[in-house]
């Protein structure tokens, strides 16, 4: 038969069959039958025309597609009859698949996907470890890194990188704040990146005096320079230094921000980091650095030669490090290096948190599928009579399974499509308004891998909640089902046990998720309410970074700080104003050794802070002994120490008037202040030494103001006061101290918020599952309950009967869920603060919350059962 459209073939087949029937009927009429009898005899002789048409369609090859379309139409009609169930199922799947897709997109883009550089697996970070200073890895001493580069053969290139914030000036307006990268001139060669406009850095750009060049990122060129093709050769001012633009990087180029490439791991993430936009050469002279010190200021990035293993490179570095150890003081010779894939260094501890969220959302998805499986199992039991009729009429059991799976496939496809749309919208919002700084956030987007995951998740969920109901229909006995009355559609004991097991699994997953959520909530509350050692109420902060070239003279920096402090203290409503050399709650910085002059063997590691008079009053840190720094200490070598340092060096002695040595200088202790968690809320208070800021006027200055007004109302005035003293200065950050406290715990807040959302969703799903199962069970036992009431059973007995229906699976699931939650918490216990894995109070709260939720879910079905009229129930039977 020649090719023709499907409908033409159908019409031809119908005409052919009709002509056969007409010819056969005509022959019967010739034999003396009436027209009606002749037509009936012809049809009887010809056979089943519908079956003949189906056989013809099978020969055309259209049968599978035709069956699929028929089953889809049938499934759509069935779902249209149950709009409530269809809407609930689609919404449940959309939320589950959407959340799973969104979190997997984060995991794929941040953790699984290679860095967006050519042969990115060859890129590594090189760390130095100094047991005398810290077990934490730190960025290397530049002189050490120079020797690594010269005396090892494992690397095709090694570059030092330092990130900062800088003011970019194009005209007379205030400088705009941009992220800057100062690096060795070979950085782009190590990354194997070529500018799309202009050129990269040349070796001569890395020489002092010839380093006044800059390379822009694509996004900065597009936004600030409006994609001007003549930008090459243009002069800009970056941190008050004139630089000539020599290149523009590709649009696909992304460099990790300062939070991802932290050369000192004790320094916490500084809020949401600004994406690097300008690259400048470092022009470092390694010979100007000593063999000891200068650790943690630079990040070492290298590319391994093809075929070189990180362990081989680390072995070579160990040989060089032995030579370096002979050059440093005797007490600092315990040095060693480590080589880490750059991707692992960039991801840091974010990978653990993302995998934890992925486990949580997949647990929620499992609970949703179990809930839908329970609902579909109930529908399958109620449709057993329909299935029995189909089997009695000749339908195959395989076709029954396919009919059931088609309905589930339709639900999963619609729910999956909506879920992917929700994931895309949610990711857009997350990228724009993320409450935490996530590495590689700009690379997060839906891609083919994510879409394949969504498709697999959609089909997997369809099988998970659709197979059991389909198998239930396949085991239907048509004779038994047809003998039952329409008003009595009972499930078997096996079905009841299966549904109880599904409820138990839901309870297990929900309880485990609630327990993890409770532990994280308890951890966050502990961090928020633990003693800080200072008061954040009505305190405002403003951070500035003085460019090294313009403000190289210490007297100029001192005069600037004095001018700003005078302006701040004179502002209306200001109670006190001060400055400090490091932003509070951003980790430990400027770590040095300190020793007693009279007993040099008593030493300790400290954090140095240069502060102004009024610092302790502004933060309301408690004075333990002596006095705080005053204006008279401007010309004195005075120091205030923390209580922890005083106990470590002097034990029960009085340190006031004693002398200490740090940075090869002597200072006299004039006061002791109580320990404070000004470095981090997540760790013990560090040992501190506070010096007057005139001793070493800092380039990074944090001004702080305590006012009688709300802190937010003071911020604009602080800006104007700073610009009055230095109009061309870029202000890095202006915020309240409470905002800084919240940002320092942003990761913990986000994890707790997401887990809480998942926990609430899981609890609602579990309640819905309990309600559905118990409702169905009460309907199927209506006759039994009617008889019990007729024989004198009280309402309390009926309530007890309903509660006992799912009491065992709920309690078993609750116990198993608590155990599973404890085991899961042991894996992530390093993310918990001040909270034991086995926390009895959290377990009691979770147990009470779930039992209360289960009681609420079971109340309505039990109430309906207890309110039955036994006469009406028995009459209906």
PDB file of C-alpha atoms in Angstrom, residues 177 265 721 773:
ATOM      1  CA  UNK A 177      33.954  49.995  44.602  1.00  0.00           C
ATOM      2  CA  UNK A 265      41.541  29.840  56.538  1.00  0.00           C
ATOM      3  CA  UNK A 721      31.958  62.499  57.572  1.00  0.00           C
ATOM      4  CA  UNK A 773      -4.661   5.978  55.005  1.00  0.00           C
TER       5      UNK A 773
END
